[in-house]
Every structure is written in C-alpha cells, then in structure tokens.
C-alpha positions as MATLAB code, in Angstrom:
seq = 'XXXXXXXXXXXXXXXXXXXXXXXXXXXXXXXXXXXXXXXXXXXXXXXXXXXXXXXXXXXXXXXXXXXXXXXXXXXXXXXXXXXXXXXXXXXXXXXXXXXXXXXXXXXXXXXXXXXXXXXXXXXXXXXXXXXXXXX';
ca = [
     -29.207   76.580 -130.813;
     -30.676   75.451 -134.594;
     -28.358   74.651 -136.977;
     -28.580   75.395 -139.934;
     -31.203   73.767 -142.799;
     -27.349   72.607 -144.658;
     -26.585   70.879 -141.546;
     -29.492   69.156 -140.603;
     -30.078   67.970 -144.027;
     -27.223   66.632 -144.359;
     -27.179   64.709 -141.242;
     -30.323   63.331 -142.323;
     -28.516   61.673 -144.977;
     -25.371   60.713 -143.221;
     -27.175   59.061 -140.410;
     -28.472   56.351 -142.005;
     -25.031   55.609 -143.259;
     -23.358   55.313 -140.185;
     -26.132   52.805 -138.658;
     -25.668   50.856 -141.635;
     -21.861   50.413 -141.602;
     -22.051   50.332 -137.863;
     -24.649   47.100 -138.472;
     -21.733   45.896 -140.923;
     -19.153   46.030 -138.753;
     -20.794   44.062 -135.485;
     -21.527   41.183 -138.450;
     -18.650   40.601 -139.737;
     -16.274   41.909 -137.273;
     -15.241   38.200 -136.369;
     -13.881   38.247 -140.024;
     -11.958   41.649 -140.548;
     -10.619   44.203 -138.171;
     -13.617   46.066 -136.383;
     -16.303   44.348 -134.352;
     -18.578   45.573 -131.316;
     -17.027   48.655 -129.797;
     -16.142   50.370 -133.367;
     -19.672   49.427 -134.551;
     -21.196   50.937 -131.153;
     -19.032   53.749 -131.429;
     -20.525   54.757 -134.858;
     -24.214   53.671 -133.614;
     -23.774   56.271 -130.719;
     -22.481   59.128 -133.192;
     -25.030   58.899 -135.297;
     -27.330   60.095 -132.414;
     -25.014   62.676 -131.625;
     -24.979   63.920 -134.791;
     -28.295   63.645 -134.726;
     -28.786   65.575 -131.372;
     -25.980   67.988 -132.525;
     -28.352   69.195 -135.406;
     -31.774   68.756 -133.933;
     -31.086   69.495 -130.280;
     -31.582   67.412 -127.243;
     -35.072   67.494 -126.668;
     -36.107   66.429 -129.828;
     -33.572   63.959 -130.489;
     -34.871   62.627 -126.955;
     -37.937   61.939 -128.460;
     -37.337   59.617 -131.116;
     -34.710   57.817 -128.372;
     -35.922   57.951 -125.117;
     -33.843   57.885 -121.953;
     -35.367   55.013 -120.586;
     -34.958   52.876 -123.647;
     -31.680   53.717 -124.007;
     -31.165   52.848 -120.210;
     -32.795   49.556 -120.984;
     -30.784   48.475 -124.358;
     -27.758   49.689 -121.968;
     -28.642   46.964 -119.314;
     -30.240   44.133 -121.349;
     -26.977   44.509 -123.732;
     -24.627   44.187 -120.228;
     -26.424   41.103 -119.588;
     -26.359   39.797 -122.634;
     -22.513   39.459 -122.648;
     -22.579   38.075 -119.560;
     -24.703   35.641 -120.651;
     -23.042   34.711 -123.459;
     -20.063   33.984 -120.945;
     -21.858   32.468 -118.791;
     -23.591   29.880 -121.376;
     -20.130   29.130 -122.654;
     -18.798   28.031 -119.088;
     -21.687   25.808 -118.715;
     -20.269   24.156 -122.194;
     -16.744   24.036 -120.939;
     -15.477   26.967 -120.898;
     -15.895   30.554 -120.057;
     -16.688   32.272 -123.997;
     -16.308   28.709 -125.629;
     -17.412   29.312 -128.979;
     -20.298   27.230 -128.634;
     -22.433   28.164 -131.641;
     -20.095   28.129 -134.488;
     -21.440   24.589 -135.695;
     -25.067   26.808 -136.045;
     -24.295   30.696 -136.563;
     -21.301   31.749 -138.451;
     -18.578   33.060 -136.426;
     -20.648   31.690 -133.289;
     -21.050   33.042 -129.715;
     -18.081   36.049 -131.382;
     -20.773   37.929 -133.380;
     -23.088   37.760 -130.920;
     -20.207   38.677 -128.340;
     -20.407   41.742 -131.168;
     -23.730   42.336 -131.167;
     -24.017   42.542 -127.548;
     -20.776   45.027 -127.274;
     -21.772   47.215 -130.032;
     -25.568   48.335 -128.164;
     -23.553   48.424 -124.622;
     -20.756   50.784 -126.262;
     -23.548   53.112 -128.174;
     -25.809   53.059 -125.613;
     -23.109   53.683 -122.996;
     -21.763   56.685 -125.455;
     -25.374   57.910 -125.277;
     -26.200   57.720 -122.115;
     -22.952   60.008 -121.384;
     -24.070   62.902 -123.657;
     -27.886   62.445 -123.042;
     -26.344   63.673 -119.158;
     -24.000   66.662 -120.744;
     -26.810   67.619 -123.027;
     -28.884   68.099 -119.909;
     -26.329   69.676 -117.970;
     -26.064   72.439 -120.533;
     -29.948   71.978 -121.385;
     -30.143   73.827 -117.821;
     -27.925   76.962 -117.964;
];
C-alpha cells in the first residue's frame, strides 16, 4: 500500500531527527537518563517509519537484510567483548577506559546496546513485513 505524498514527506523529515537524538542518547546516556536500548529503540523506528511509508521492498534496499544481520551480530559481540576485556582488567565490565574516553567502557557498553536493540527491532519487522509481503 503507498501512503500518501503528506506522509512520506514528512517522514523524510522526521527520520533524520530520530537518528540524531537516538545518536544523542547512546553518547551521553552515561550522564542523564537514556542510554543504549532507548537510543536503539528510536534507531529501529526510524526504519519503520521509514518502511511504514515507503514499503518493505524499498526500504530493504537502502538497509539490507544481511547488513542488518551483520550489525546485529558484530554489535552482540561487541558487548561481550567489552565484558570480556574488563575481566581481563579485574573485573567483569570494569570501567577500564574512563582515564581515556569519557564515561569509559559505559558509552561504548551504549553504543554496542543501541545497534543490537535497533537492529534486533529490525530484524523482527523485516520478518512480519515479509510475512504479510506474501499474502
């Protein structure tokens, strides 16, 4: 089904928006309420809206499924690696960088939550989408 030109206009312009305070959030989430999932959250509803107004195919274009598979599993491991760094410091998530990166190993903790949330959120409706792509 096409939307509307209203619609996809304005998702055009509310897009960028959401990536942006989405990008916001998984920086400075160590310092105010908000952090990885909320920022992956809004990451992955951007491409909904994005795939609500264009459709899935051509949405599926500009993100493929296998990149999005990808950022999905290199963003898994990065957590764990993060962990897994930390416990060869000392501790399992010591907060190893904070002498070099502000708020440390956290906003990369962030970072790392944020693309496995969107991409996870994505992944789901990339599947529905397909489901219903069918019928």
């Amino acid at each position: 089904m096409k939307m509307s030109l209203v619609v996809r206009t304005t998702t055009k312009l509310i897009a960028p928006f959401l990536v942006t305070y989405g990008a916001y959030l998984t920086i400075y989430g160590y310092e105010s309420p908000g952090g990885g999932f909320q920022a992956g959250v809004l990451f992955a509803v951007s491409v909904i809206l994005l795939m609500t107004a264009y459709g899935y195919r051509r949405t599926k274009k500009h993100f493929p499924l296998r990149t999005v598979q990808l950022v999905e599993s290199a963003s898994a491991l990065w957590v764990v690696g993060i962990a897994l760094i930390g416990l060869a410091f000392g501790a399992f998530f010591l907060n190893f960088l904070r002498l070099y990166i502000p708020g440390g190993t956290v906003m990369t903790f962030n970072i790392g939550v944020a693309l496995k949330v969107g991409t996870s959120f994505v992944l789901v409706f990339y599947v529905l989408s397909r489901w219903v792509d069918r019928d």
